[in-house]
PDB file of C-alpha atoms in Angstrom:
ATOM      1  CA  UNK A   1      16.922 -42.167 163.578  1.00  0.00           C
ATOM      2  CA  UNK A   2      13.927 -43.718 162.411  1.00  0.00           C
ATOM      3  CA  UNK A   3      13.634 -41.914 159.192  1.00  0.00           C
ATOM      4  CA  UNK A   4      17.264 -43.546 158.634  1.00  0.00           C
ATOM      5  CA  UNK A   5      16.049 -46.976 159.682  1.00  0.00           C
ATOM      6  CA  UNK A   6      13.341 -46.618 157.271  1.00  0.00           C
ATOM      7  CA  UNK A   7      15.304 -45.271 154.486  1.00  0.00           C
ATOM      8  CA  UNK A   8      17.865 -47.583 154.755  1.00  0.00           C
ATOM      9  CA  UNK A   9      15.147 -50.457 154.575  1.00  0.00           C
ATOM     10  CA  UNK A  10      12.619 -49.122 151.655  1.00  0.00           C
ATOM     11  CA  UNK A  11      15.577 -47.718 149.444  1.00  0.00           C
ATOM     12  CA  UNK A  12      18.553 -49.707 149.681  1.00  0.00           C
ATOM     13  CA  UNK A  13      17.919 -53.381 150.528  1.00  0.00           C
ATOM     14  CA  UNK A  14      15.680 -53.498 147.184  1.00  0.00           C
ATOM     15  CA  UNK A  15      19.294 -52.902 145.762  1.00  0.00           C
ATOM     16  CA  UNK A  16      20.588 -55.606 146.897  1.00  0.00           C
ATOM     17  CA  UNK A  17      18.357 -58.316 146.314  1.00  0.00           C
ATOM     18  CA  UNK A  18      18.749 -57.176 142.527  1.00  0.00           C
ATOM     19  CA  UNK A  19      22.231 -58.203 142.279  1.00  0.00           C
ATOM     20  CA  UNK A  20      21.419 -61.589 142.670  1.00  0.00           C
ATOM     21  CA  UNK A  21      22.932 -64.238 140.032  1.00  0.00           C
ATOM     22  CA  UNK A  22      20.465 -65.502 138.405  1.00  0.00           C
ATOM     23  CA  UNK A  23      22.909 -68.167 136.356  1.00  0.00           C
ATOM     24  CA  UNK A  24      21.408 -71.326 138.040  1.00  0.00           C
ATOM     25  CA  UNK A  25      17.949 -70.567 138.267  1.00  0.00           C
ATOM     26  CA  UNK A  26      15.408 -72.294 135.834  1.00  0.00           C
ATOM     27  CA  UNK A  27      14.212 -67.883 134.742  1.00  0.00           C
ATOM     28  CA  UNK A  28      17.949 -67.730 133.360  1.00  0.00           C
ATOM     29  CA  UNK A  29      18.091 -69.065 129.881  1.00  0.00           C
ATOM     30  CA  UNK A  30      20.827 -69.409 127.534  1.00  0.00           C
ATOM     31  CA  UNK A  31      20.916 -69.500 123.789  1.00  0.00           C
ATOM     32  CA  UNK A  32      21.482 -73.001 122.786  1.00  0.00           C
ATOM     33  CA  UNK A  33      22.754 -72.797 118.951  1.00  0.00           C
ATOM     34  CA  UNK A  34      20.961 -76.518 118.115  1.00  0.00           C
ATOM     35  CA  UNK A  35      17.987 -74.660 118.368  1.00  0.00           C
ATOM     36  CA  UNK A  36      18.791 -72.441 115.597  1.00  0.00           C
ATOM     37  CA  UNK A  37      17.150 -73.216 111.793  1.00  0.00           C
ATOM     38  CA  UNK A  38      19.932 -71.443 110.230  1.00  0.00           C
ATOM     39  CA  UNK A  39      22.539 -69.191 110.279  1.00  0.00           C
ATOM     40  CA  UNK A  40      23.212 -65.848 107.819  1.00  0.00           C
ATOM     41  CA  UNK A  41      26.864 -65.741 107.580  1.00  0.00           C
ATOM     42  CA  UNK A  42      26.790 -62.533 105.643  1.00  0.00           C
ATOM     43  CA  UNK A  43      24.999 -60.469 103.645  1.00  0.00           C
ATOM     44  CA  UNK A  44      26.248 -59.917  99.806  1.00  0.00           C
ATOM     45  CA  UNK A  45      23.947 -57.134  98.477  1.00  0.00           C
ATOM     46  CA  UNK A  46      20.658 -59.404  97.815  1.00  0.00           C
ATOM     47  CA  UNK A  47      22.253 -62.840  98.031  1.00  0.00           C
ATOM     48  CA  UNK A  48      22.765 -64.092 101.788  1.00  0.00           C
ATOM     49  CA  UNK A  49      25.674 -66.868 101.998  1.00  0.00           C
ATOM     50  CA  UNK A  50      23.427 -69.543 104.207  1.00  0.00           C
ATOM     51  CA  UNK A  51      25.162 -71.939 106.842  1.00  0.00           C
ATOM     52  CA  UNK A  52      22.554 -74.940 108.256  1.00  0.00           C
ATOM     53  CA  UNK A  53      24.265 -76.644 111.328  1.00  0.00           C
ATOM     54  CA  UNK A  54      23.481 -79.835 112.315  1.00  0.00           C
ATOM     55  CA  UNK A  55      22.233 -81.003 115.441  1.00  0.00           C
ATOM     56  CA  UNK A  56      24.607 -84.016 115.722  1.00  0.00           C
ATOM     57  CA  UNK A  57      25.191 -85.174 119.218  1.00  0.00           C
ATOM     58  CA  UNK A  58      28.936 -85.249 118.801  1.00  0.00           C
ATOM     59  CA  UNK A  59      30.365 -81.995 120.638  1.00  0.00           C
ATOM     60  CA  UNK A  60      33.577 -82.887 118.269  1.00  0.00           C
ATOM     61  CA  UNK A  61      31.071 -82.148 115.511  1.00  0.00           C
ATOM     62  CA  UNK A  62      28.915 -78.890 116.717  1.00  0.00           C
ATOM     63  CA  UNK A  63      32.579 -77.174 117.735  1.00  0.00           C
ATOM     64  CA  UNK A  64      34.203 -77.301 114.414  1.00  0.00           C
ATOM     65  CA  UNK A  65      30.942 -75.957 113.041  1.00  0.00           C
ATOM     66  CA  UNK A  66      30.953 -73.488 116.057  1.00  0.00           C
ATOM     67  CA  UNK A  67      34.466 -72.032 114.593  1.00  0.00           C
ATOM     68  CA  UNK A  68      32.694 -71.994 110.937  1.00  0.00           C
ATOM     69  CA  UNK A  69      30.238 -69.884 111.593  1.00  0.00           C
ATOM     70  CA  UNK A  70      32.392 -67.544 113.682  1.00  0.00           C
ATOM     71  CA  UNK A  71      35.441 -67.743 110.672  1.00  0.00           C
ATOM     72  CA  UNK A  72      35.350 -64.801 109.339  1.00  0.00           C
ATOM     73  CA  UNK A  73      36.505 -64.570 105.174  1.00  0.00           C
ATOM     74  CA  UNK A  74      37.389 -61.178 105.202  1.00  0.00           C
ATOM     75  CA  UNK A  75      38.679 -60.143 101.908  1.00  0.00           C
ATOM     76  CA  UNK A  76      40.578 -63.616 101.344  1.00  0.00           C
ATOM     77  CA  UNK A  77      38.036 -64.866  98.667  1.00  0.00           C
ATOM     78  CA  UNK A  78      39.065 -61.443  95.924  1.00  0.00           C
ATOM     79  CA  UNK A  79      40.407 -62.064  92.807  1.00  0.00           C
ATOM     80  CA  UNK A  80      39.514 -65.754  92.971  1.00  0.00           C
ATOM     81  CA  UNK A  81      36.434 -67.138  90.933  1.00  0.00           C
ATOM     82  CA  UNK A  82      35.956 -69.842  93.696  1.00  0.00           C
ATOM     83  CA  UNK A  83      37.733 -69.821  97.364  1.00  0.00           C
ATOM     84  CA  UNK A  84      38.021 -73.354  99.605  1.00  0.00           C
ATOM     85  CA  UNK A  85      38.207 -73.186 103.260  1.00  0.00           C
ATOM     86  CA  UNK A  86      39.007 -76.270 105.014  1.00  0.00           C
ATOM     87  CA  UNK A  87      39.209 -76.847 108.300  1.00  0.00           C
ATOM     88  CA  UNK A  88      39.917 -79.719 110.801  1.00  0.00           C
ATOM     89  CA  UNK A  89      39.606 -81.430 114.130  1.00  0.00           C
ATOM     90  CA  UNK A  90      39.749 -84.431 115.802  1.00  0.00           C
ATOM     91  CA  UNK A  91      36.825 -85.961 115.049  1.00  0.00           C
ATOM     92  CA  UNK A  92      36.666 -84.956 110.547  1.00  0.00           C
ATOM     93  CA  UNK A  93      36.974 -81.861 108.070  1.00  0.00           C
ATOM     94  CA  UNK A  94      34.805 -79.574 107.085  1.00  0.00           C
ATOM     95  CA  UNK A  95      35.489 -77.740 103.297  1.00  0.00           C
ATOM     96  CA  UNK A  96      33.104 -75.031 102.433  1.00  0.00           C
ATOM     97  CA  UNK A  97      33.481 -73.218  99.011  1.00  0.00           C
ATOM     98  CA  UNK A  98      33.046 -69.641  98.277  1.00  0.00           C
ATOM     99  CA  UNK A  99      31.968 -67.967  94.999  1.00  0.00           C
ATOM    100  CA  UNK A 100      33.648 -64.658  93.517  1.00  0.00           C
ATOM    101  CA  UNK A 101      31.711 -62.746  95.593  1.00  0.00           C
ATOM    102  CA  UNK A 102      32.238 -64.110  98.766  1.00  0.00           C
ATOM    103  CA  UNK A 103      28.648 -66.276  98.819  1.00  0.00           C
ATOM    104  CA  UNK A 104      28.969 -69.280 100.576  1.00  0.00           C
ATOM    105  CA  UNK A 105      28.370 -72.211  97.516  1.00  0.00           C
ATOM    106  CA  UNK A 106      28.880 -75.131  99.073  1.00  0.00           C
ATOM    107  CA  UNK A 107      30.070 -77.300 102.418  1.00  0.00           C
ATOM    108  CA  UNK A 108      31.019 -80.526 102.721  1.00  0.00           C
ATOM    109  CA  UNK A 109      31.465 -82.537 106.568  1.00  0.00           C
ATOM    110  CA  UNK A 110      33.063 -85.717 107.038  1.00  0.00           C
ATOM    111  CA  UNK A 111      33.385 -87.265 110.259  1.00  0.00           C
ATOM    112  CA  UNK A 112      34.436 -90.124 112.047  1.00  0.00           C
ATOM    113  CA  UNK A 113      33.532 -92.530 115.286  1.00  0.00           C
ATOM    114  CA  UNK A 114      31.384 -89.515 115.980  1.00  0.00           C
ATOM    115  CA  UNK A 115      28.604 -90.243 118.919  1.00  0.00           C
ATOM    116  CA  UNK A 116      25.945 -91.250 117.343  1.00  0.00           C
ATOM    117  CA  UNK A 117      22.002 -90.787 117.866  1.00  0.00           C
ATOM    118  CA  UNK A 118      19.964 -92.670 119.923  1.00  0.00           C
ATOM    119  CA  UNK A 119      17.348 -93.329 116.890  1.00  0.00           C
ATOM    120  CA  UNK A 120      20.476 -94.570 114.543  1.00  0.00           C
ATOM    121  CA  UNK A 121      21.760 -96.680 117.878  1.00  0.00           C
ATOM    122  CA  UNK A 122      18.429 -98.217 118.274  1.00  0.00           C
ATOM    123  CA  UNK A 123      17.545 -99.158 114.670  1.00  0.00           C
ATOM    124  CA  UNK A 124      20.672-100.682 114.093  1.00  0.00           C
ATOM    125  CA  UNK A 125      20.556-102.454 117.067  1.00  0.00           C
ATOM    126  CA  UNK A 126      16.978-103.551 116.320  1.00  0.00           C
ATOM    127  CA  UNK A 127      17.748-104.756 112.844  1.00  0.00           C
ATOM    128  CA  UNK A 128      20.615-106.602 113.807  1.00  0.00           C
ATOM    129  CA  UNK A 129      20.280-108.252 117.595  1.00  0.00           C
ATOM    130  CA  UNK A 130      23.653-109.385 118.192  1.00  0.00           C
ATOM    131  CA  UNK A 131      25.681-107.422 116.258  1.00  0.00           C
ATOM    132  CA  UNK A 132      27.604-104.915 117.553  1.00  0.00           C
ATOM    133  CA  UNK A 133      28.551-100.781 116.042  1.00  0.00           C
ATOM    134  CA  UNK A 134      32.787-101.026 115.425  1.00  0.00           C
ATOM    135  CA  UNK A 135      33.040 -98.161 113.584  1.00  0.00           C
ATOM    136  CA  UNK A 136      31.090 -95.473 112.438  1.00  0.00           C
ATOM    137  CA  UNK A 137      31.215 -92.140 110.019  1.00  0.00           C
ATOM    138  CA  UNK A 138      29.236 -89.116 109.316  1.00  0.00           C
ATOM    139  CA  UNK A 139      28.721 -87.470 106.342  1.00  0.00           C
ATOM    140  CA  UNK A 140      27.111 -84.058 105.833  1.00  0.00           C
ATOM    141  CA  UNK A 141      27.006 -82.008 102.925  1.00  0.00           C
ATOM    142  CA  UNK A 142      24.744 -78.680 101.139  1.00  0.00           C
ATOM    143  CA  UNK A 143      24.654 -76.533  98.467  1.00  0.00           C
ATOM    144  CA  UNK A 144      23.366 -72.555  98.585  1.00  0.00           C
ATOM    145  CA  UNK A 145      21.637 -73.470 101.876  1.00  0.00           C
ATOM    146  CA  UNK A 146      19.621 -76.751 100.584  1.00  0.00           C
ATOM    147  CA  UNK A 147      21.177 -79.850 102.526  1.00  0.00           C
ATOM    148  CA  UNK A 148      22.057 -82.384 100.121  1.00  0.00           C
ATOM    149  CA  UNK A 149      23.212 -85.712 102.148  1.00  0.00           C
ATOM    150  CA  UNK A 150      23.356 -86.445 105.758  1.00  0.00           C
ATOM    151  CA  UNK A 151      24.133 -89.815 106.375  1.00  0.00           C
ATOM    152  CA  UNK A 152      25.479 -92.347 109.031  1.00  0.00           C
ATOM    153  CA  UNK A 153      27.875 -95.511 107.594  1.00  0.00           C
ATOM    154  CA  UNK A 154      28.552 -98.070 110.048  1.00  0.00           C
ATOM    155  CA  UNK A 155      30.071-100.772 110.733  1.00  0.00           C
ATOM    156  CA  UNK A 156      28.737-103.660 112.708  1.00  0.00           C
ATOM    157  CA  UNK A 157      30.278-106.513 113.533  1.00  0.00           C
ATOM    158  CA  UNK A 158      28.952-110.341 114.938  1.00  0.00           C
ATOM    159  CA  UNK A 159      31.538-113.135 115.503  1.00  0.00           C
ATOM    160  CA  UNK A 160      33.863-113.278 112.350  1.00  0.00           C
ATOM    161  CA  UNK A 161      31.030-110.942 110.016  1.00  0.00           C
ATOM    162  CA  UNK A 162      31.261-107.862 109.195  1.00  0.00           C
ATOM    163  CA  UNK A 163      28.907-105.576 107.198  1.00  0.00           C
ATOM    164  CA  UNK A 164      28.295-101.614 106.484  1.00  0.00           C
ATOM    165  CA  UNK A 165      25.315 -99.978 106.977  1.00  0.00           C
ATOM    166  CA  UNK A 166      24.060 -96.766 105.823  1.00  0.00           C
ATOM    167  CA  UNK A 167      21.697 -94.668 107.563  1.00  0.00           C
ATOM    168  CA  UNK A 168      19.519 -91.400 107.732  1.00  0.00           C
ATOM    169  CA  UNK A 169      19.223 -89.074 111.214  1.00  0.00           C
ATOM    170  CA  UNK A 170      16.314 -90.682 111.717  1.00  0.00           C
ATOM    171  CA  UNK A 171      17.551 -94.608 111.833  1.00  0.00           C
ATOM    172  CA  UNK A 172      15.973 -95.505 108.508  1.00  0.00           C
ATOM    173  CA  UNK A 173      18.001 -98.226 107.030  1.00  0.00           C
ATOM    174  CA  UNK A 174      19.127 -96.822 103.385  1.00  0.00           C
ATOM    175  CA  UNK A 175      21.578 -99.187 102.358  1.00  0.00           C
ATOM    176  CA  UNK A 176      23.304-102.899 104.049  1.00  0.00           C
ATOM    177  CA  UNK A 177      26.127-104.725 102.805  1.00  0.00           C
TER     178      UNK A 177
END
Protein backbone atom coordinates (compact mmCIF):
# COMPACT_ATOMS: atom_id res chain seq x y z
CA UNK A 1 0.00 0.00 0.00
CA UNK A 2 2.73 2.24 0.52
CA UNK A 3 4.53 1.60 -2.65
CA UNK A 4 1.02 2.80 -4.19
CA UNK A 5 0.92 5.86 -1.96
CA UNK A 6 4.29 6.66 -3.12
CA UNK A 7 3.78 6.00 -6.68
CA UNK A 8 0.79 7.73 -6.90
CA UNK A 9 2.61 10.86 -5.30
CA UNK A 10 6.23 10.87 -7.21
CA UNK A 11 4.63 9.84 -10.68
CA UNK A 12 1.36 11.23 -11.17
CA UNK A 13 0.74 14.50 -9.29
CA UNK A 14 3.88 15.97 -11.34
CA UNK A 15 1.22 15.36 -14.18
CA UNK A 16 -1.00 17.36 -13.04
CA UNK A 17 0.55 20.40 -12.02
CA UNK A 18 1.76 20.46 -15.81
CA UNK A 19 -1.57 21.02 -17.16
CA UNK A 20 -1.80 24.19 -15.68
CA UNK A 21 -2.94 27.30 -17.99
CA UNK A 22 -0.46 29.34 -18.16
CA UNK A 23 -2.64 32.15 -20.30
CA UNK A 24 -2.63 34.80 -17.46
CA UNK A 25 0.62 34.49 -16.07
CA UNK A 26 3.33 37.23 -16.82
CA UNK A 27 5.87 33.59 -18.36
CA UNK A 28 2.98 33.37 -21.10
CA UNK A 29 3.70 35.70 -23.93
CA UNK A 30 1.93 36.38 -27.01
CA UNK A 31 3.09 37.63 -30.34
CA UNK A 32 2.05 41.15 -30.62
CA UNK A 33 2.24 41.99 -34.57
CA UNK A 34 3.24 46.00 -33.72
CA UNK A 35 6.31 44.58 -32.76
CA UNK A 36 7.06 43.26 -36.07
CA UNK A 37 9.65 45.41 -38.61
CA UNK A 38 8.09 43.85 -41.52
CA UNK A 39 6.26 41.36 -43.04
CA UNK A 40 7.31 38.90 -46.29
CA UNK A 41 4.10 38.37 -47.97
CA UNK A 42 5.61 35.98 -50.42
CA UNK A 43 8.42 34.92 -51.98
CA UNK A 44 8.72 35.43 -56.01
CA UNK A 45 11.95 33.55 -56.95
CA UNK A 46 14.60 36.35 -55.69
CA UNK A 47 12.23 39.29 -55.31
CA UNK A 48 10.19 39.21 -51.88
CA UNK A 49 6.79 41.35 -52.18
CA UNK A 50 7.42 43.48 -48.69
CA UNK A 51 4.36 44.66 -46.47
CA UNK A 52 5.51 47.40 -43.47
CA UNK A 53 2.50 47.79 -41.01
CA UNK A 54 2.09 50.59 -39.07
CA UNK A 55 1.88 50.87 -35.52
CA UNK A 56 -1.11 53.29 -35.49
CA UNK A 57 -3.11 53.20 -32.34
CA UNK A 58 -6.39 52.88 -34.18
CA UNK A 59 -7.51 49.05 -33.89
CA UNK A 60 -9.84 50.19 -37.05
CA UNK A 61 -6.45 50.71 -38.68
CA UNK A 62 -4.10 47.57 -37.54
CA UNK A 63 -7.35 45.13 -38.49
CA UNK A 64 -7.73 46.07 -42.05
CA UNK A 65 -3.97 45.69 -42.30
CA UNK A 66 -4.39 42.42 -40.22
CA UNK A 67 -6.73 41.03 -43.25
CA UNK A 68 -3.87 42.39 -45.80
CA UNK A 69 -1.35 40.54 -44.75
CA UNK A 70 -3.43 37.39 -44.31
CA UNK A 71 -5.23 38.10 -48.14
CA UNK A 72 -3.97 35.77 -49.99
CA UNK A 73 -3.56 36.70 -54.19
CA UNK A 74 -3.53 33.38 -55.33
CA UNK A 75 -3.33 33.27 -59.01
CA UNK A 76 -5.72 36.44 -59.43
CA UNK A 77 -2.82 38.81 -60.50
CA UNK A 78 -1.98 36.32 -64.16
CA UNK A 79 -2.30 37.70 -67.30
CA UNK A 80 -2.45 41.23 -65.92
CA UNK A 81 0.69 43.60 -66.18
CA UNK A 82 -0.47 45.33 -62.90
CA UNK A 83 -3.32 43.92 -60.35
CA UNK A 84 -5.21 46.49 -57.63
CA UNK A 85 -6.58 45.16 -54.51
CA UNK A 86 -8.66 47.39 -52.53
CA UNK A 87 -10.10 46.87 -49.56
CA UNK A 88 -12.29 48.69 -46.93
CA UNK A 89 -13.56 49.29 -43.45
CA UNK A 90 -15.00 51.56 -41.31
CA UNK A 91 -12.46 53.64 -40.45
CA UNK A 92 -10.55 54.13 -44.62
CA UNK A 93 -9.23 51.96 -47.68
CA UNK A 94 -6.36 50.42 -48.24
CA UNK A 95 -5.25 49.80 -52.31
CA UNK A 96 -2.12 47.85 -52.78
CA UNK A 97 -0.86 47.18 -56.40
CA UNK A 98 0.67 44.11 -57.73
CA UNK A 99 3.17 43.72 -60.61
CA UNK A 100 2.96 40.84 -63.38
CA UNK A 101 4.49 38.66 -61.23
CA UNK A 102 2.60 38.87 -58.30
CA UNK A 103 5.31 41.38 -56.32
CA UNK A 104 3.68 43.61 -54.17
CA UNK A 105 4.54 47.41 -55.95
CA UNK A 106 2.83 49.59 -54.07
CA UNK A 107 0.08 50.41 -51.05
CA UNK A 108 -1.68 53.21 -50.39
CA UNK A 109 -3.88 53.83 -46.67
CA UNK A 110 -6.28 56.45 -46.13
CA UNK A 111 -8.04 56.85 -43.03
CA UNK A 112 -10.31 58.82 -41.18
CA UNK A 113 -11.17 60.19 -37.37
CA UNK A 114 -8.71 57.44 -36.63
CA UNK A 115 -7.36 57.58 -32.75
CA UNK A 116 -4.66 59.39 -32.85
CA UNK A 117 -1.14 59.33 -30.94
CA UNK A 118 -0.45 60.74 -27.86
CA UNK A 119 2.78 62.67 -29.36
CA UNK A 120 0.43 64.14 -32.38
CA UNK A 121 -2.38 64.90 -29.43
CA UNK A 122 0.13 66.68 -27.39
CA UNK A 123 1.92 68.82 -30.02
CA UNK A 124 -1.10 70.00 -31.40
CA UNK A 125 -2.44 70.74 -28.29
CA UNK A 126 0.79 72.50 -27.28
CA UNK A 127 0.97 74.62 -30.38
CA UNK A 128 -2.41 75.66 -30.22
CA UNK A 129 -3.80 76.06 -26.33
CA UNK A 130 -7.34 76.47 -26.86
CA UNK A 131 -8.05 74.96 -29.85
CA UNK A 132 -9.61 71.93 -30.06
CA UNK A 133 -8.94 68.39 -32.76
CA UNK A 134 -12.64 68.23 -34.93
CA UNK A 135 -11.54 66.08 -37.34
CA UNK A 136 -8.72 64.19 -38.23
CA UNK A 137 -7.19 61.80 -41.22
CA UNK A 138 -4.41 59.45 -41.78
CA UNK A 139 -2.53 58.91 -44.61
CA UNK A 140 -0.05 56.09 -45.24
CA UNK A 141 1.53 55.10 -48.27
CA UNK A 142 5.01 52.84 -49.75
CA UNK A 143 6.52 51.68 -52.60
CA UNK A 144 8.64 48.08 -52.94
CA UNK A 145 8.87 48.15 -49.12
CA UNK A 146 10.33 51.91 -48.68
CA UNK A 147 7.49 54.00 -46.83
CA UNK A 148 6.88 57.01 -48.71
CA UNK A 149 4.33 59.34 -46.57
CA UNK A 150 2.79 58.88 -43.25
CA UNK A 151 1.05 61.74 -42.21
CA UNK A 152 -1.70 63.10 -39.78
CA UNK A 153 -4.17 66.19 -41.25
CA UNK A 154 -6.25 67.73 -38.73
CA UNK A 155 -8.52 69.84 -38.07
CA UNK A 156 -8.69 72.12 -35.10
CA UNK A 157 -11.07 74.32 -34.30
CA UNK A 158 -11.29 77.66 -31.62
CA UNK A 159 -14.52 79.75 -31.47
CA UNK A 160 -15.60 80.55 -35.15
CA UNK A 161 -11.66 79.49 -36.66
CA UNK A 162 -10.83 76.82 -38.22
CA UNK A 163 -7.46 75.62 -39.60
CA UNK A 164 -5.68 72.21 -40.94
CA UNK A 165 -2.74 70.93 -39.72
CA UNK A 166 -0.42 68.45 -41.01
CA UNK A 167 1.66 66.26 -39.03
CA UNK A 168 4.39 63.44 -38.80
CA UNK A 169 4.05 60.20 -36.15
CA UNK A 170 6.13 61.95 -34.17
CA UNK A 171 4.00 65.43 -33.62
CA UNK A 172 6.33 67.54 -35.73
CA UNK A 173 4.32 70.28 -37.20
CA UNK A 174 4.88 69.95 -41.21
CA UNK A 175 2.41 72.16 -42.52
CA UNK A 176 -0.64 74.87 -40.82
CA UNK A 177 -3.24 76.59 -42.60
Amino acid sequence: MKTLILFFIYCVTPLCYSQINLSNSSQAEELDLNELPEIVISKIGDDFSIYLPDKNPDLGVRNLQKYFVAYDLGKDYEGYDTYLVMMKNDKGTLTATYNQNGKLIRVVEKYKNVKLPDKVISSVLKAYPGWGIVDDKFHYAQADGDITKKQYHVKIKKDNKFKKLVLDPNGEIISGL
